[in-house]
XYZ file of C-alpha atoms in Angstrom:
600
model
C 22.750 -4.319 12.350
C 19.716 -7.012 12.383
C 21.192 -8.560 15.698
C 21.589 -5.216 17.072
C 18.124 -4.059 16.372
C 16.519 -7.298 17.545
C 18.560 -8.855 20.477
C 20.108 -5.440 21.258
C 23.848 -4.109 21.627
C 24.972 -6.536 24.077
C 24.406 -9.183 21.916
C 25.709 -7.290 18.784
C 29.108 -7.093 20.851
C 29.169 -10.974 21.672
C 28.683 -11.336 17.474
C 31.860 -8.508 17.416
C 33.990 -10.403 19.710
C 33.109 -13.615 17.573
C 34.182 -12.058 14.244
C 37.230 -10.672 15.863
C 38.285 -13.930 17.482
C 37.823 -15.775 14.344
C 39.783 -13.180 12.370
C 42.436 -13.465 14.562
C 42.563 -17.440 14.715
C 42.831 -17.391 11.133
C 45.322 -14.964 10.480
C 49.183 -15.473 9.964
C 52.152 -14.421 11.782
C 52.533 -11.167 10.074
C 48.941 -10.281 9.216
C 47.439 -7.316 10.976
C 43.870 -7.181 12.300
C 41.868 -4.300 13.102
C 38.355 -2.992 14.007
C 37.476 0.059 11.746
C 34.338 0.791 13.634
C 30.911 -0.636 14.167
C 30.671 -4.247 12.354
C 33.506 -3.485 9.991
C 37.090 -5.042 10.036
C 40.194 -4.324 8.429
C 42.943 -7.084 7.727
C 46.562 -6.105 6.138
C 47.946 -9.298 4.475
C 51.743 -8.907 3.566
C 53.676 -10.663 1.350
C 50.663 -12.494 -0.815
C 49.543 -12.044 -4.568
C 45.934 -11.260 -5.216
C 44.788 -14.917 -5.603
C 46.095 -15.942 -2.554
C 44.604 -12.945 -0.565
C 41.535 -14.235 -1.772
C 42.030 -17.845 -0.676
C 42.730 -16.318 2.470
C 39.792 -14.434 2.774
C 37.701 -17.334 1.653
C 39.145 -19.334 4.207
C 37.996 -16.919 6.956
C 34.761 -16.150 5.470
C 33.889 -19.916 5.316
C 35.016 -20.109 9.189
C 32.703 -17.475 10.249
C 29.880 -18.847 8.124
C 30.580 -22.447 9.701
C 30.884 -21.506 13.157
C 28.078 -20.301 15.983
C 28.976 -17.507 17.996
C 28.867 -17.749 21.668
C 26.045 -15.557 22.603
C 22.935 -15.230 24.489
C 20.944 -16.313 21.564
C 20.681 -20.077 20.353
C 21.053 -20.844 16.812
C 22.502 -17.574 15.798
C 23.997 -17.506 12.175
C 26.715 -15.136 11.156
C 28.179 -14.327 7.400
C 30.291 -11.796 6.464
C 31.714 -10.135 3.264
C 34.959 -9.301 2.045
C 36.431 -6.570 -0.123
C 40.178 -6.584 -0.968
C 42.501 -4.352 -3.023
C 46.365 -4.697 -3.622
C 49.089 -2.216 -3.115
C 50.164 -0.830 -6.633
C 52.077 1.919 -8.119
C 48.998 4.073 -8.241
C 47.738 4.005 -5.086
C 49.473 7.291 -3.427
C 48.181 6.974 0.235
C 46.249 4.251 2.648
C 43.074 5.860 2.376
C 42.894 5.294 -1.458
C 43.504 1.531 -0.431
C 40.812 1.231 2.183
C 38.338 2.861 -0.420
C 39.359 0.282 -2.957
C 38.759 -2.147 -0.282
C 35.338 -0.858 0.440
C 34.351 -0.770 -3.070
C 34.994 -4.617 -3.306
C 32.984 -4.914 0.188
C 30.072 -3.116 -1.120
C 30.210 -4.701 -4.384
C 30.166 -8.079 -2.438
C 26.929 -6.723 -0.408
C 25.027 -5.617 -3.356
C 25.680 -8.847 -5.440
C 24.410 -11.363 -2.748
C 26.487 -11.018 0.340
C 28.567 -13.388 2.182
C 31.300 -13.359 -0.699
C 34.818 -12.195 -1.326
C 35.369 -9.531 -3.963
C 38.807 -8.557 -5.280
C 38.883 -4.677 -6.541
C 40.115 -4.442 -10.108
C 40.827 -1.846 -12.970
C 38.940 -2.608 -15.995
C 38.673 -1.009 -19.650
C 40.991 1.801 -18.036
C 38.100 2.980 -15.737
C 38.576 2.070 -12.099
C 35.785 0.431 -10.424
C 35.051 -2.717 -8.120
C 34.813 -5.956 -10.030
C 31.498 -7.422 -8.665
C 32.395 -10.999 -9.121
C 32.652 -13.996 -6.688
C 35.832 -15.260 -7.134
C 36.239 -18.551 -8.224
C 39.553 -19.487 -6.050
C 39.508 -22.153 -3.520
C 39.979 -21.233 0.033
C 43.519 -22.190 1.350
C 43.996 -24.524 4.585
C 44.336 -22.811 7.996
C 47.607 -21.579 8.818
C 49.927 -24.091 10.471
C 52.021 -21.570 12.176
C 50.261 -20.502 15.332
C 48.186 -17.296 15.669
C 49.994 -14.388 16.660
C 49.660 -13.589 20.447
C 46.728 -11.327 21.443
C 47.502 -7.373 20.950
C 48.485 -5.641 23.901
C 45.460 -4.334 25.830
C 44.757 -0.590 25.894
C 45.387 1.073 29.035
C 42.405 1.474 31.673
C 42.048 4.918 30.982
C 41.468 4.508 27.167
C 39.362 1.407 27.922
C 37.233 3.738 30.007
C 36.926 6.608 27.621
C 33.409 8.160 27.407
C 33.664 10.125 24.353
C 33.718 9.292 20.667
C 36.972 9.937 19.221
C 35.936 11.042 15.854
C 32.642 13.553 16.736
C 33.654 14.552 20.345
C 29.994 13.042 21.099
C 29.838 10.715 24.075
C 30.179 7.086 23.037
C 27.519 4.221 23.578
C 29.095 3.427 27.074
C 28.788 7.199 28.157
C 24.912 7.007 26.481
C 23.921 3.681 28.329
C 25.210 5.578 31.529
C 23.556 8.813 31.239
C 20.044 6.588 30.487
C 20.198 4.746 33.873
C 20.989 8.052 35.485
C 17.989 9.463 34.115
C 15.819 6.635 34.889
C 17.073 6.414 38.650
C 16.173 10.003 39.228
C 12.673 9.818 37.783
C 11.635 6.464 38.958
C 9.695 7.723 41.834
C 7.356 10.145 39.924
C 7.904 8.102 36.591
C 8.519 11.087 34.631
C 8.318 10.730 30.738
C 12.010 9.585 29.390
C 12.449 9.294 25.687
C 15.581 7.547 23.890
C 15.994 7.913 20.059
C 18.073 6.294 17.801
C 18.724 7.856 14.529
C 21.148 7.037 11.575
C 21.786 8.661 8.427
C 20.092 7.214 5.376
C 22.549 7.938 2.742
C 25.557 6.921 5.005
C 26.213 3.413 3.090
C 26.163 4.800 -0.128
C 28.455 7.551 0.681
C 31.108 5.589 2.308
C 30.919 3.090 -0.717
C 31.232 5.567 -3.402
C 33.260 8.558 -1.791
C 35.114 6.269 0.903
C 35.706 6.645 4.471
C 37.590 10.015 4.644
C 34.706 11.534 3.214
C 32.454 9.378 5.284
C 34.091 10.702 8.569
C 33.953 14.153 7.732
C 29.837 13.657 6.984
C 29.705 12.430 10.572
C 31.756 15.091 12.047
C 29.577 17.481 10.175
C 26.183 15.666 11.288
C 27.256 15.737 14.976
C 28.086 19.283 15.105
C 24.483 19.813 13.464
C 23.064 17.779 15.877
C 24.841 19.503 18.791
C 23.876 22.990 17.328
C 20.402 22.243 17.135
C 19.984 20.744 20.654
C 21.373 24.243 21.845
C 18.858 26.006 19.764
C 16.054 23.965 20.916
C 16.965 24.036 24.528
C 14.935 25.245 27.245
C 15.206 25.544 31.296
C 13.064 22.346 31.150
C 13.760 20.103 28.251
C 17.365 18.522 28.365
C 18.554 16.542 25.434
C 22.186 14.710 25.420
C 23.428 12.904 22.220
C 25.845 10.419 21.687
C 27.413 8.615 18.776
C 26.553 4.960 19.107
C 28.125 3.006 16.248
C 29.150 3.983 12.681
C 26.143 6.640 11.587
C 24.050 5.815 14.517
C 23.222 8.315 17.037
C 21.569 8.324 20.405
C 19.435 11.081 21.900
C 18.240 10.907 25.687
C 15.231 13.513 25.641
C 14.041 14.633 29.336
C 11.604 17.090 30.451
C 8.722 16.095 28.072
C 5.087 15.989 29.226
C 3.721 13.379 26.470
C 4.494 11.688 23.055
C 3.310 14.525 21.046
C 5.940 16.950 22.598
C 8.330 14.497 21.854
C 7.414 14.230 18.367
C 7.262 17.862 17.945
C 10.908 18.272 19.265
C 12.217 15.446 17.025
C 10.477 17.303 13.886
C 12.069 20.691 14.919
C 15.545 18.852 15.194
C 14.988 17.541 11.651
C 13.906 20.826 10.383
C 17.320 22.762 11.924
C 19.355 19.948 9.996
C 20.557 20.859 6.513
C 19.040 19.248 3.681
C 22.245 19.097 1.569
C 25.867 19.454 2.660
C 28.926 19.905 0.499
C 31.971 17.465 1.847
C 35.084 17.802 -0.116
C 33.171 19.088 -3.257
C 30.584 16.503 -3.202
C 26.825 17.561 -2.695
C 25.247 15.081 -0.122
C 21.639 14.670 0.373
C 21.134 14.454 4.172
C 17.986 12.959 5.767
C 17.097 10.334 8.614
C 15.487 7.654 10.147
C 14.679 7.580 13.615
C 13.196 5.479 16.170
C 11.863 6.458 19.469
C 11.146 4.197 23.023
C 9.482 5.466 26.118
C 9.942 5.254 29.870
C 7.746 3.724 31.599
C 5.543 2.927 28.737
C 8.360 0.429 26.737
C 10.951 -0.392 28.902
C 12.558 0.400 32.292
C 16.111 -0.199 31.681
C 18.877 1.694 29.540
C 19.822 -1.340 27.337
C 16.177 -2.390 26.306
C 14.981 1.173 25.504
C 18.013 1.632 23.410
C 17.200 -1.931 21.631
C 13.421 -0.800 21.320
C 14.554 2.505 19.898
C 16.702 0.842 17.570
C 13.831 -1.667 16.297
C 11.588 1.497 15.927
C 14.309 3.117 13.591
C 14.811 0.005 11.405
C 11.002 0.137 11.007
C 10.878 3.709 10.021
C 12.911 2.838 7.065
C 9.937 0.854 5.642
C 7.947 3.907 5.587
C 7.820 6.613 2.815
C 9.538 9.911 3.291
C 12.310 11.852 4.968
C 13.274 12.341 8.473
C 10.573 9.826 9.430
C 10.151 9.329 13.054
C 8.463 5.910 14.422
C 7.426 5.040 17.797
C 8.150 1.606 19.264
C 5.046 -0.923 19.783
C 4.894 -4.284 20.442
C 3.940 -5.190 16.854
C 7.425 -3.696 15.776
C 8.944 -5.965 18.377
C 7.318 -8.975 17.231
C 8.044 -8.182 13.498
C 11.575 -7.395 14.486
C 12.106 -10.924 15.790
C 10.490 -12.777 13.172
C 12.636 -10.932 10.567
C 15.611 -12.337 12.444
C 13.728 -15.577 12.985
C 13.238 -16.243 9.530
C 16.769 -15.131 8.323
C 18.274 -17.854 10.801
C 15.921 -20.251 9.442
C 16.240 -20.043 5.591
C 19.973 -21.289 5.454
C 18.423 -24.668 7.013
C 15.148 -24.521 4.775
C 17.563 -24.653 1.620
C 20.021 -27.442 2.927
C 17.008 -29.682 4.102
C 14.837 -29.448 1.481
C 11.905 -27.408 2.971
C 11.571 -25.616 -0.067
C 9.320 -26.780 -3.257
C 7.836 -25.183 -6.206
C 4.074 -24.653 -7.427
C 3.430 -23.852 -10.958
C 0.575 -21.695 -12.422
C -0.345 -21.525 -15.757
C -0.249 -18.896 -18.404
C -3.222 -19.598 -20.970
C -3.467 -18.159 -24.469
C -6.864 -16.422 -24.673
C -7.888 -17.395 -27.861
C -6.638 -21.133 -28.290
C -7.223 -21.897 -24.490
C -3.713 -23.325 -24.502
C -1.351 -23.635 -21.616
C 1.585 -22.079 -23.228
C 3.706 -21.457 -19.858
C 4.121 -22.839 -16.387
C 5.432 -20.221 -13.907
C 7.340 -21.992 -10.665
C 6.499 -20.247 -7.630
C 8.293 -21.267 -4.475
C 6.969 -22.312 -1.251
C 8.217 -22.930 2.262
C 6.868 -25.725 4.438
C 8.704 -25.119 7.690
C 8.640 -28.533 10.116
C 7.376 -26.636 13.007
C 5.415 -23.853 11.883
C 4.080 -25.011 8.576
C 3.632 -23.001 5.796
C 5.274 -19.513 5.421
C 4.395 -17.328 3.002
C 6.597 -15.965 0.059
C 5.480 -12.468 1.229
C 7.435 -13.016 4.369
C 10.775 -14.749 3.579
C 11.162 -13.249 0.044
C 11.822 -9.678 1.614
C 14.112 -11.042 4.267
C 15.969 -13.273 1.841
C 16.599 -10.212 -0.416
C 17.622 -8.253 2.582
C 20.427 -10.797 3.387
C 21.533 -11.562 -0.117
C 20.671 -15.343 0.502
C 17.981 -14.748 -2.413
C 21.087 -15.423 -4.631
C 21.119 -19.038 -3.372
C 17.431 -19.503 -3.254
C 17.186 -18.466 -6.681
C 19.757 -20.322 -8.187
C 17.985 -23.585 -6.554
C 14.740 -22.629 -7.951
C 15.935 -21.965 -11.470
C 17.457 -25.630 -11.363
C 14.642 -27.302 -10.016
C 12.488 -25.535 -12.468
C 14.493 -26.538 -15.424
C 14.899 -30.221 -13.798
C 10.851 -30.082 -13.874
C 10.742 -28.862 -17.444
C 12.690 -31.802 -18.470
C 10.676 -34.239 -16.912
C 7.304 -32.510 -18.934
C 9.352 -32.963 -22.067
C 9.998 -36.442 -21.053
C 6.500 -36.876 -20.727
C 5.545 -35.753 -24.289
C 4.654 -32.424 -23.016
C 6.551 -30.549 -25.794
C 7.293 -26.399 -26.151
C 6.040 -25.657 -22.895
C 8.094 -22.562 -21.351
C 8.645 -22.484 -17.852
C 8.954 -19.190 -16.002
C 11.070 -18.132 -13.328
C 11.349 -14.770 -11.408
C 14.556 -13.229 -11.096
C 15.073 -10.738 -7.914
C 16.792 -7.549 -8.397
C 19.313 -8.725 -6.151
C 20.205 -11.700 -8.097
C 20.167 -9.474 -11.455
C 22.829 -7.366 -9.773
C 25.546 -10.342 -9.612
C 27.558 -9.517 -12.700
C 28.027 -13.489 -13.275
C 24.359 -13.599 -13.660
C 24.280 -14.468 -17.171
C 27.017 -17.313 -16.472
C 25.198 -18.808 -13.662
C 22.060 -19.070 -15.721
C 23.831 -20.655 -18.704
C 25.562 -22.917 -16.472
C 22.194 -24.183 -15.001
C 20.921 -24.768 -18.408
C 24.027 -26.715 -19.455
C 23.434 -28.869 -16.348
C 19.874 -29.403 -16.750
C 19.548 -29.937 -20.092
C 16.751 -27.550 -20.664
C 16.272 -25.742 -23.877
C 17.140 -22.073 -23.387
C 14.124 -21.136 -25.856
C 11.712 -22.809 -23.381
C 12.905 -20.890 -20.285
C 11.254 -17.617 -19.571
C 12.846 -15.187 -17.166
C 10.367 -12.759 -15.408
C 12.132 -9.442 -13.866
C 10.574 -6.086 -12.958
C 11.629 -2.541 -14.162
C 13.162 -1.558 -10.821
C 16.082 -3.885 -12.107
C 17.191 -1.498 -14.480
C 17.257 1.374 -12.152
C 20.694 0.864 -10.450
C 22.730 -0.346 -13.512
C 20.789 -0.053 -16.488
C 23.462 -1.176 -18.893
C 24.348 -3.948 -17.218
C 20.854 -5.110 -17.347
C 20.509 -4.378 -20.755
C 23.429 -6.207 -21.814
C 22.355 -9.321 -19.788
C 18.978 -9.405 -21.245
C 20.060 -8.865 -25.025
C 23.081 -11.698 -24.522
C 20.800 -14.123 -23.171
C 17.809 -13.716 -25.765
C 20.241 -14.253 -28.496
C 20.556 -17.885 -26.731
C 16.596 -18.062 -26.762
C 15.967 -17.337 -23.567
C 12.464 -15.619 -23.255
C 12.234 -12.405 -21.239
C 8.782 -11.164 -19.417
C 8.571 -7.816 -17.826
C 6.755 -8.310 -14.801
C 4.361 -6.235 -12.576
C 4.009 -3.450 -15.502
C 2.260 -0.146 -14.856
C 3.238 -0.065 -11.086
C 6.279 1.745 -9.760
C 8.582 3.083 -12.759
C 6.916 1.922 -15.717
C 8.407 3.463 -18.538
C 7.915 3.302 -22.331
C 11.505 3.941 -22.772
C 12.343 0.405 -21.396
C 9.871 -1.215 -23.805
C 11.545 0.399 -26.609
C 15.227 -0.169 -25.382
C 14.692 -4.024 -24.375
C 12.428 -6.019 -26.680
C 10.557 -8.212 -24.211
C 8.718 -11.121 -25.421
C 5.881 -10.315 -23.396
C 4.919 -8.000 -20.661
C 2.631 -8.995 -17.818
C 0.103 -6.523 -16.352
C 0.200 -5.999 -12.694
C -3.075 -7.693 -11.127
C -4.051 -4.458 -9.665
C -5.375 -3.454 -13.012
C -8.028 -6.320 -12.633
C -9.187 -6.102 -9.328
C -11.762 -7.976 -7.600
C -14.180 -7.221 -10.395
C -14.198 -6.017 -13.931
C -12.056 -3.109 -14.576
C -13.525 0.001 -15.008
C -12.823 3.723 -14.906
C -9.355 4.635 -15.028
C -7.930 0.901 -14.444
C -10.077 -0.007 -17.866
C -8.606 3.063 -19.523
C -5.297 2.347 -18.487
C -5.296 -1.648 -19.252
C -6.420 -0.818 -22.772
C -3.526 1.964 -23.508
C -0.891 -0.875 -22.186
C -2.303 -3.554 -24.311
C -2.453 -1.298 -27.656
C 0.997 0.254 -26.716
C 2.456 -3.121 -26.183
C 0.802 -4.534 -29.469
C 2.016 -1.247 -31.438
C 5.740 -2.537 -30.005
C 4.715 -6.102 -31.190
C 4.867 -7.278 -27.901
C 2.467 -9.950 -26.404
C 0.446 -8.881 -23.341
C -0.139 -11.113 -20.060
C -2.742 -10.265 -17.620
C -2.466 -11.093 -14.015
C -5.348 -11.987 -11.399
C -8.047 -13.156 -13.429
C -10.797 -15.190 -11.818
C -13.938 -14.299 -13.540
C -15.677 -14.927 -16.898
C -16.372 -11.060 -17.018
C -12.727 -10.261 -16.377
C -11.577 -12.537 -19.266
C -14.516 -11.455 -21.571
C -13.091 -7.874 -21.256
C -9.995 -8.868 -21.739
C -10.768 -10.854 -25.005
C -12.352 -7.547 -26.218
C -9.171 -5.502 -25.491
C -7.219 -8.279 -27.618
C -5.090 -9.192 -24.591
C -2.915 -12.046 -25.523
C -2.531 -14.446 -22.576
C -3.993 -14.530 -19.052
C -3.484 -15.880 -15.487
C -5.212 -16.336 -12.343
C -7.221 -18.505 -10.491
C -9.909 -18.985 -12.959
C -7.433 -21.109 -15.010
C -5.504 -22.832 -12.359
C -4.310 -22.135 -8.880
C -0.324 -22.720 -8.241
C -0.218 -26.310 -7.578
C 2.827 -28.828 -7.077
C 4.569 -30.838 -9.618
C 2.028 -33.801 -9.736
C -1.377 -31.759 -9.891
C 0.393 -29.422 -12.221
C 1.172 -32.427 -14.476
C -2.305 -33.325 -14.599
C -3.403 -29.587 -15.383
C -1.261 -30.054 -18.379
C -2.399 -33.607 -19.350
C -6.030 -32.343 -19.192
C -5.136 -29.219 -21.375
C -5.578 -31.483 -24.549
C -4.281 -28.614 -27.032
C -1.061 -28.964 -24.953
C -0.342 -32.510 -25.091
C 1.317 -33.862 -28.302
C 2.744 -37.284 -29.394
C 6.510 -37.788 -28.166
C 8.699 -37.543 -30.999
C 10.567 -41.024 -29.927
């Protein structure tokens, strides 16, 4: 989807071809390879047990990751996730088998992507076992790959309609746009192309399966057609197509200006159902949409659709339902930059472009540095420093944050060991854990393995997590925190006071500290509502016997107020900016109360 949104469907098609070729080249003689739609493929592996099926999938996954597609875009990197399921006596029909594989696939995506996950049945409850399989990939098959499947007849190849919905397909849509452009070039009449998709579709497919997903697509396509008919006038002409998966395209002609297009799109969404019933499941229905215009944004069908798709992607970043985003050059630059960052992240980790800086957390009364927080920095060899605000979200969206997170934790523990060797004892090292990392079912094992590998004491490690980490799977997160705390690991609730802050979380999980978001400190001394909320948070935390750390402290006046409020610790530029290992060590050495004689 990132490739489609950034470079257009023609490059996306090249990627699809690359994946299909890789699947076939690595399949055995009796394996069946098919494409289910969009970027999703399906394989049938006869005569193998679960371990071998995972090994086969791992081999193919690595083949995709280690190869470079033949495309119009240099240095394009592709990764894939695999979900597997095994035929057993309780599978009554093929859709159920596919649904199980889907659960494994979505589990792989939600826990970091670029993984292979086998569906399993645990404690009598059917679910996807969200676990990276520890099975080595098997060697490539020695037998020759099966010959290509016979190509469909010319008539099937030239089909212009979508089999599921009855709408036109992408080929038909692009042809219709080109015809409209040709007819309007002389007078440069306004033409709009819209790309829209269903916000909940992935969740529906993952939770309820393809059968329900297909029925939802059919229902939506029928409602789009019905709305177009209801909004039809003698002048306005709108055509609809299903472009891929849950993506629909609209060609809008006969409009005088952008405001009219906006009003028509709003009217379309107002006519769509807010909630639909599919096989007894109540599904909330809302959309994201993007629009590009001829002649302002592009003068060719593929470019118009590409720009509309990029605008649709941007609309997902905005709050609200049924958001309509119009394409702009800023969106174009942002889209290219996101994909460029995604392609560079892998090389950055492999080539040592990341480094850690450390910022102290200082005890208010004693002035003693009690913890150093590890903060990742990226120095790119060509463009220089890249802000975490730019690349962390990209890493989270692609799942690569799990790889980066493991590296950060290990590097921070290694540095903590170096400080211990220098005689700096009882100093905690803090590491931020992304919500994506926390969704990994083996996150606890990964953390313990890194502690064992580095020898860093568990009671000197502090993990910072935000409260949103508990929204998706509260029980899993609670169990993980409680288990690691028994080992001695400290936990800090980060950015408290923003988002979904809940006293229930503090009650259920005995955090070792909470960090008040810097927004309550601001650029000056907190006053008014911020001051009242700040004081209330500190009082409540102390009632629960939880220490409080205030972020963003930069002035003596801010510190004086926090002292008055009995805040336990502070962090901010007043006490030290993030610094590399050498300067951070100097900071600790100069903090006299921090250094103690070496026990040796």
